[in-house]
Coordinates of C-alpha atoms in Angstrom, one line a residue:
M4 CA -29.3 11.2 -22.2
I5 CA -31.5 14.6 -23.2
Y6 CA -28.3 17.1 -25.0
T7 CA -28.5 20.6 -25.8
Q8 CA -28.4 21.1 -29.9
A9 CA -24.6 22.1 -29.7
E10 CA -23.6 19.3 -27.7
R11 CA -26.5 17.2 -30.5
D12 CA -23.7 19.2 -33.4
V13 CA -20.4 18.3 -31.4
I14 CA -21.6 14.6 -31.5
V15 CA -23.2 13.9 -34.8
A16 CA -19.5 15.4 -35.9
D17 CA -17.0 13.2 -34.3
S18 CA -19.5 10.2 -35.9
L19 CA -18.3 11.1 -39.3
E20 CA -16.0 8.6 -40.7
G21 CA -13.1 9.3 -43.0
F22 CA -12.6 12.7 -42.1
T23 CA -9.8 14.3 -39.5
Y24 CA -9.9 15.6 -36.1
R25 CA -9.2 19.7 -38.1
Q26 CA -11.9 18.3 -40.5
K27 CA -15.0 17.6 -38.3
R28 CA -13.8 21.1 -36.4
A29 CA -14.4 23.4 -38.8
L30 CA -17.3 21.6 -40.3
L31 CA -18.6 22.7 -37.0
C32 CA -17.1 26.7 -37.1
A33 CA -18.4 26.7 -40.9
L34 CA -21.8 25.8 -39.6
D35 CA -21.4 28.4 -36.9
Q36 CA -23.8 31.2 -38.1
K37 CA -21.9 32.7 -35.3
S38 CA -18.6 32.3 -35.7
A39 CA -17.3 35.4 -37.2
D40 CA -14.7 32.2 -38.9
S41 CA -17.2 30.4 -40.6
A42 CA -16.6 30.9 -43.8
K43 CA -13.3 30.8 -43.7
C44 CA -13.5 27.8 -41.7
E45 CA -16.1 26.9 -44.7
Q46 CA -13.2 28.1 -47.6
W47 CA -10.9 25.8 -45.8
L48 CA -13.5 23.0 -46.2
I49 CA -13.6 22.6 -49.5
K50 CA -9.6 23.0 -50.4
S51 CA -8.8 20.6 -47.7
C52 CA -11.0 17.6 -48.9
G53 CA -12.9 18.9 -52.3
G54 CA -16.7 20.6 -52.6
G55 CA -17.9 17.8 -53.9
V56 CA -16.8 15.9 -50.8
Y57 CA -17.4 18.8 -48.4
N58 CA -21.2 18.8 -49.7
K59 CA -21.9 15.2 -48.8
M60 CA -20.9 16.0 -44.9
R61 CA -22.4 18.7 -44.4
A62 CA -25.5 17.3 -45.5
L63 CA -25.2 14.1 -43.9
F64 CA -24.5 16.5 -40.9
C65 CA -27.6 18.0 -41.0
D66 CA -30.5 15.0 -41.8
D67 CA -32.6 14.0 -39.4
D68 CA -33.1 10.4 -39.9
Y69 CA -28.5 10.5 -39.6
R70 CA -28.3 12.5 -36.6
A71 CA -31.6 10.4 -35.0
A72 CA -29.4 7.4 -35.6
V73 CA -26.2 8.4 -34.5
L74 CA -28.1 9.3 -30.8
G75 CA -29.7 6.5 -30.8
A76 CA -26.5 4.3 -31.5
L77 CA -25.2 4.7 -28.3
E78 CA -28.2 5.3 -26.6
D79 CA -28.5 1.4 -26.9
K80 CA -24.9 0.5 -26.1
D81 CA -25.1 2.9 -22.8
V82 CA -23.0 5.3 -23.8
V83 CA -23.1 8.7 -22.1
C84 CA -20.9 11.2 -24.2
V85 CA -19.5 14.3 -22.8
P86 CA -19.1 16.6 -25.6
L87 CA -16.2 19.1 -26.1
G88 CA -17.7 22.4 -24.9
G89 CA -20.7 21.0 -22.9
A90 CA -20.4 21.6 -19.0
D91 CA -19.6 18.5 -18.1
Y92 CA -16.7 18.5 -20.1
P93 CA -13.3 18.8 -18.1
E94 CA -11.8 22.0 -17.7
R95 CA -8.4 20.7 -17.7
L96 CA -9.0 18.0 -20.3
A97 CA -10.2 20.9 -22.7
Q98 CA -6.9 22.8 -22.2
I99 CA -5.1 20.6 -23.6
P100 CA -4.0 21.2 -27.3
V101 CA -6.2 19.1 -28.7
P102 CA -8.7 17.7 -26.7
P103 CA -11.0 15.2 -27.8
L104 CA -14.3 16.1 -30.0
V105 CA -15.9 13.5 -27.6
L106 CA -15.4 11.5 -24.6
Y107 CA -17.6 8.4 -25.2
C108 CA -18.2 7.0 -21.0
R109 CA -20.0 4.2 -19.2
G110 CA -20.6 4.6 -15.5
R111 CA -20.5 7.6 -13.7
T112 CA -19.6 10.6 -15.7
Q113 CA -19.6 12.8 -12.4
L114 CA -15.6 11.4 -11.6
L115 CA -14.9 13.9 -14.4
A116 CA -15.6 16.6 -12.5
R117 CA -13.0 15.2 -9.9
D118 CA -9.4 16.4 -9.1
C119 CA -7.9 13.2 -11.0
F120 CA -4.3 11.6 -10.2
A121 CA -3.1 9.4 -12.8
V122 CA -1.0 6.6 -12.1
V123 CA 0.7 3.8 -14.8
G124 CA 3.3 1.6 -15.5
S125 CA 4.9 -0.9 -17.9
R126 CA 2.9 -4.5 -18.1
R127 CA 6.3 -6.1 -16.7
T128 CA 6.4 -3.5 -13.3
P129 CA 8.9 -6.6 -10.5
A130 CA 5.8 -8.0 -8.1
A131 CA 6.8 -6.2 -5.1
T132 CA 6.5 -2.7 -7.2
L133 CA 2.7 -3.7 -8.9
A134 CA 1.8 -4.2 -4.7
A135 CA 3.1 -1.3 -3.7
C136 CA 1.8 0.7 -7.3
R137 CA -2.5 -0.6 -5.6
R138 CA -1.2 0.3 -2.7
I139 CA -0.8 4.4 -2.9
S140 CA -3.3 4.1 -5.8
A141 CA -5.4 2.3 -2.8
E142 CA -3.9 6.0 -1.1
L143 CA -4.6 8.6 -3.1
S144 CA -8.2 7.7 -4.5
S145 CA -9.4 8.6 -0.8
A146 CA -8.6 12.2 -1.9
L147 CA -9.0 11.9 -5.4
C148 CA -9.9 10.2 -8.2
I149 CA -7.1 7.5 -10.3
V150 CA -7.1 7.6 -13.6
T151 CA -5.2 4.8 -15.6
G152 CA -5.4 2.3 -18.5
I153 CA -6.0 -1.9 -18.8
A154 CA -3.4 -3.0 -19.1
D155 CA -1.8 -5.6 -17.4
G156 CA 0.5 -4.9 -15.2
A157 CA 1.1 -1.0 -13.0
D158 CA -2.0 -0.3 -14.7
T159 CA -4.3 -3.0 -13.4
A160 CA -2.9 -2.3 -10.1
A161 CA -3.1 0.9 -9.9
A162 CA -6.8 0.3 -11.4
R163 CA -7.6 -2.3 -8.7
G164 CA -5.8 -0.3 -5.7
A165 CA -8.5 2.2 -6.8
L166 CA -12.0 1.0 -7.6
E167 CA -13.1 -0.4 -4.5
S168 CA -13.0 3.8 -4.1
G169 CA -14.9 3.9 -6.7
N170 CA -12.8 6.7 -7.9
L171 CA -11.0 5.2 -10.8
I172 CA -11.2 6.5 -13.7
C173 CA -10.1 3.9 -16.7
V174 CA -9.2 5.1 -20.1
L175 CA -9.9 2.9 -22.9
P176 CA -7.4 3.1 -25.9
G177 CA -10.2 1.9 -28.6
G178 CA -14.4 2.0 -28.5
H179 CA -16.5 0.6 -25.6
A180 CA -17.0 -1.9 -27.8
C181 CA -13.2 -3.3 -29.1
V182 CA -11.9 -3.8 -25.2
S183 CA -7.8 -4.5 -26.7
S184 CA -7.8 -6.7 -23.4
Q185 CA -9.4 -9.5 -23.4
A186 CA -7.5 -10.9 -20.2
N187 CA -8.6 -7.0 -18.9
A188 CA -12.9 -7.3 -19.8
R189 CA -13.6 -7.8 -16.5
L190 CA -11.7 -5.1 -15.0
V191 CA -13.7 -3.0 -18.2
A192 CA -17.0 -4.3 -16.4
E193 CA -15.8 -4.3 -13.1
A194 CA -15.4 -0.6 -13.6
E195 CA -18.3 0.3 -15.6
E196 CA -20.3 -0.7 -12.8
R197 CA -18.3 1.0 -10.1
A198 CA -16.9 3.7 -11.1
L199 CA -16.3 4.8 -15.0
T200 CA -14.6 4.0 -18.7
V201 CA -14.0 6.7 -21.2
S202 CA -12.8 6.9 -24.6
E203 CA -12.9 9.6 -26.9
W204 CA -14.1 7.1 -30.0
P205 CA -16.9 5.6 -30.8
P206 CA -17.9 2.2 -29.3
D207 CA -17.5 0.2 -33.3
T208 CA -14.3 1.6 -32.6
A209 CA -11.5 -0.9 -33.4
V210 CA -8.1 -1.0 -31.9
L211 CA -4.6 -0.1 -33.3
K212 CA -1.7 1.3 -32.5
Y213 CA -1.3 4.7 -32.9
M214 CA -4.7 5.1 -30.8
F215 CA -2.5 4.2 -27.3
T216 CA -0.3 6.7 -28.2
A217 CA -3.5 9.5 -28.6
R218 CA -5.1 7.6 -25.2
N219 CA -2.2 8.8 -23.3
R220 CA -2.1 11.9 -24.2
I221 CA -6.2 11.5 -22.2
I222 CA -4.5 9.9 -19.2
A223 CA -2.3 13.2 -18.9
G224 CA -4.6 15.6 -20.1
L225 CA -7.6 15.0 -17.1
S226 CA -5.0 14.7 -14.8
L227 CA -3.5 17.4 -11.5
G228 CA -0.2 15.0 -11.9
V229 CA 1.2 11.2 -13.3
L230 CA 3.0 8.6 -11.1
V231 CA 5.1 6.2 -12.9
A232 CA 5.4 3.0 -11.2
A233 CA 7.6 1.5 -13.6
A234 CA 8.9 1.9 -17.7
P235 CA 12.1 0.7 -19.2
K236 CA 13.6 2.5 -21.6
K237 CA 10.9 2.8 -24.4
S238 CA 7.2 2.5 -22.9
G239 CA 3.8 4.1 -22.9
A240 CA 4.1 5.6 -19.5
L241 CA 7.2 7.5 -21.0
I242 CA 4.7 8.8 -23.3
T243 CA 2.0 9.8 -20.7
A244 CA 4.7 12.0 -18.5
A245 CA 6.4 13.6 -21.2
Y246 CA 2.6 14.7 -22.4
A247 CA 2.2 16.0 -18.0
A248 CA 5.0 17.0 -18.4
D249 CA 4.4 20.2 -21.9
Y250 CA 0.8 19.9 -20.6
G251 CA 2.4 21.6 -17.0
R252 CA 1.3 18.4 -14.6
E253 CA 3.7 17.5 -11.6
V254 CA 4.9 14.0 -12.8
F255 CA 6.7 12.2 -10.0
A256 CA 8.2 8.3 -10.3
L257 CA 9.3 5.4 -8.2
P258 CA 12.7 4.9 -8.1
H259 CA 14.2 1.4 -9.1
S260 CA 17.4 -0.7 -7.8
L261 CA 20.6 -1.0 -10.8
G262 CA 20.0 -3.2 -12.8
V263 CA 16.8 -3.5 -13.5
A264 CA 15.3 -3.2 -16.7
A265 CA 11.7 -2.2 -16.0
G266 CA 13.4 0.7 -13.9
E267 CA 15.4 2.3 -15.8
G268 CA 12.7 4.9 -17.6
S269 CA 11.6 5.5 -14.1
N270 CA 15.4 6.4 -13.1
E271 CA 15.7 8.1 -16.4
L272 CA 12.7 10.3 -14.9
I273 CA 14.0 11.0 -11.7
K274 CA 17.3 12.4 -13.1
N275 CA 15.2 14.7 -15.7
G276 CA 13.7 16.3 -12.8
A277 CA 10.8 13.6 -11.6
A278 CA 9.7 13.8 -7.9
L279 CA 10.6 10.7 -6.5
C280 CA 8.1 8.9 -5.6
C281 CA 8.0 6.9 -2.2
N282 CA 4.8 6.4 -0.9
A283 CA 1.7 8.5 -1.5
L284 CA 2.0 11.2 1.5
D285 CA 4.9 12.4 -1.2
I286 CA 2.1 13.2 -3.8
F287 CA -0.1 14.2 -1.1
S288 CA 2.3 17.1 -0.1
A289 CA 3.2 17.5 -3.5
F290 CA -1.1 19.3 -4.0
G291 CA -1.5 19.8 -0.2
L292 CA -3.8 17.7 0.8
E293 CA -4.1 16.4 4.1
Y294 CA -2.9 12.5 4.2
K295 CA -5.1 10.3 6.5
T296 CA -2.5 7.1 7.4
Q297 CA -4.1 3.3 8.1
T298 CA -2.7 2.4 10.9
Q299 CA -2.7 -2.1 10.8
N300 CA -2.5 -4.1 13.8
L301 CA 0.5 -5.9 13.6
T302 CA 1.2 -9.4 15.6
P303 CA 4.7 -9.0 17.6
E304 CA 5.6 -12.0 15.0
E305 CA 4.2 -10.0 12.4
A306 CA 6.0 -6.8 13.8
A307 CA 9.7 -8.4 13.6
V308 CA 9.0 -9.6 9.7
I309 CA 8.7 -6.7 8.1
G310 CA 11.2 -5.4 10.3
C311 CA 13.8 -7.6 8.8
L312 CA 12.2 -7.5 5.5
R313 CA 12.4 -2.9 5.6
E314 CA 15.6 -3.6 6.9
C315 CA 17.4 -6.2 4.3
G316 CA 15.0 -4.9 1.7
R317 CA 14.8 -8.9 0.5
A318 CA 15.3 -12.0 2.3
H319 CA 15.0 -15.7 1.6
I320 CA 12.1 -17.5 3.9
Q321 CA 15.5 -18.8 6.7
Q322 CA 17.3 -15.8 6.3
I323 CA 13.3 -14.0 7.6
A324 CA 12.7 -16.6 10.3
Q325 CA 16.4 -16.5 11.6
A326 CA 16.0 -13.2 12.0
A327 CA 12.9 -12.9 13.5
G328 CA 13.1 -15.6 16.1
I329 CA 11.2 -18.1 14.9
K330 CA 10.8 -21.4 12.3
V331 CA 10.4 -21.3 9.0
F332 CA 7.1 -22.4 8.9
Q333 CA 6.1 -20.4 11.9
A334 CA 7.7 -17.6 9.3
V335 CA 5.2 -19.1 5.5
T336 CA 2.3 -18.1 7.8
V337 CA 3.0 -14.6 9.4
L338 CA 4.1 -13.7 5.8
S339 CA 1.1 -14.6 4.5
S340 CA -0.7 -12.5 6.3
L341 CA 1.5 -9.9 5.3
E342 CA 1.1 -9.8 1.9
L343 CA -2.6 -10.1 2.6
K344 CA -2.5 -6.7 4.6
G345 CA -0.6 -5.4 1.5
L346 CA 3.1 -5.3 3.9
A347 CA 5.6 -7.6 1.7
V348 CA 4.8 -9.3 -1.8
R349 CA 6.8 -12.2 -2.6
C350 CA 9.0 -12.5 -5.3
G351 CA 10.1 -16.2 -6.0
G352 CA 12.5 -18.9 -4.6
N353 CA 11.3 -18.6 -1.5
M354 CA 12.1 -14.7 -1.4
Y355 CA 10.2 -11.8 0.0
Q356 CA 10.5 -8.3 -0.2
A357 CA 9.1 -5.2 1.8
V358 CA 6.8 -2.8 0.3

């Protein structure tokens, strides 16, 4: 990857360990002779970390061997950098209060130029909501690039929904070489091959607890809006929604039945002004985008069964068979077909629900 001098400076500054975000930005300012605040930034750095530390920091930043080693290590790990201030850095993300100095990427970096929409939610999202999340994400990805995390539950459903189109950005909580969820290592690998994974941390950075909250600001910052598929009273998805609201982005939430703990936070969002979302059309309409419906051919038995489920909300297989006028063994086959088409989901105990 070929970087400009300014881009290399940002990448090298971000590699300096033991320094805060503000100190790294101040160093770039201090060493920029064209900046009117150069002397002021240098004075602040000396006061902040001490003259000796500042001199070592500056010497390392200017060392040609160190700079070459930083860039070489990134290339060896197949990581492409998109530095703040560079031509490829997403304009929407650059506008947030604390934009990442560098986006460390694997995959199709051109997706950063797309209009993005975030879909997030809890690890403990109900099965029917997971199916709805996956379907909505797939439909949205026809016009928008879906942004989400890599956690089990709603994030994975959203990622899987968008992966077929390739319009997906997965934001990692730590470095690429330290994927936090080994269960989702396969998802990350697929996203790197067909879409894009992004982190604000160099590849070998281990995941620490605070990085999840920091990651959530990137998900919100990249996006036009955020859909919360499911969130209990305390959830990282609610933190993402709060960032989105602070950044002036649209917030949507799927509604949940009373007593469903995994949806209490989502319902609270709606009470506090988030847009209630039932399908992809609600989001397309909010942004003035054309929604192209995808019709599915249903057999008479499938139409009868899905009609029953939409009327009842949730029903036992025997109730479904009776309402549809078919045998229970026929209902099993029909429901399996509807599950494959993403129209129904098994809820356990031979109970089914429309999606």
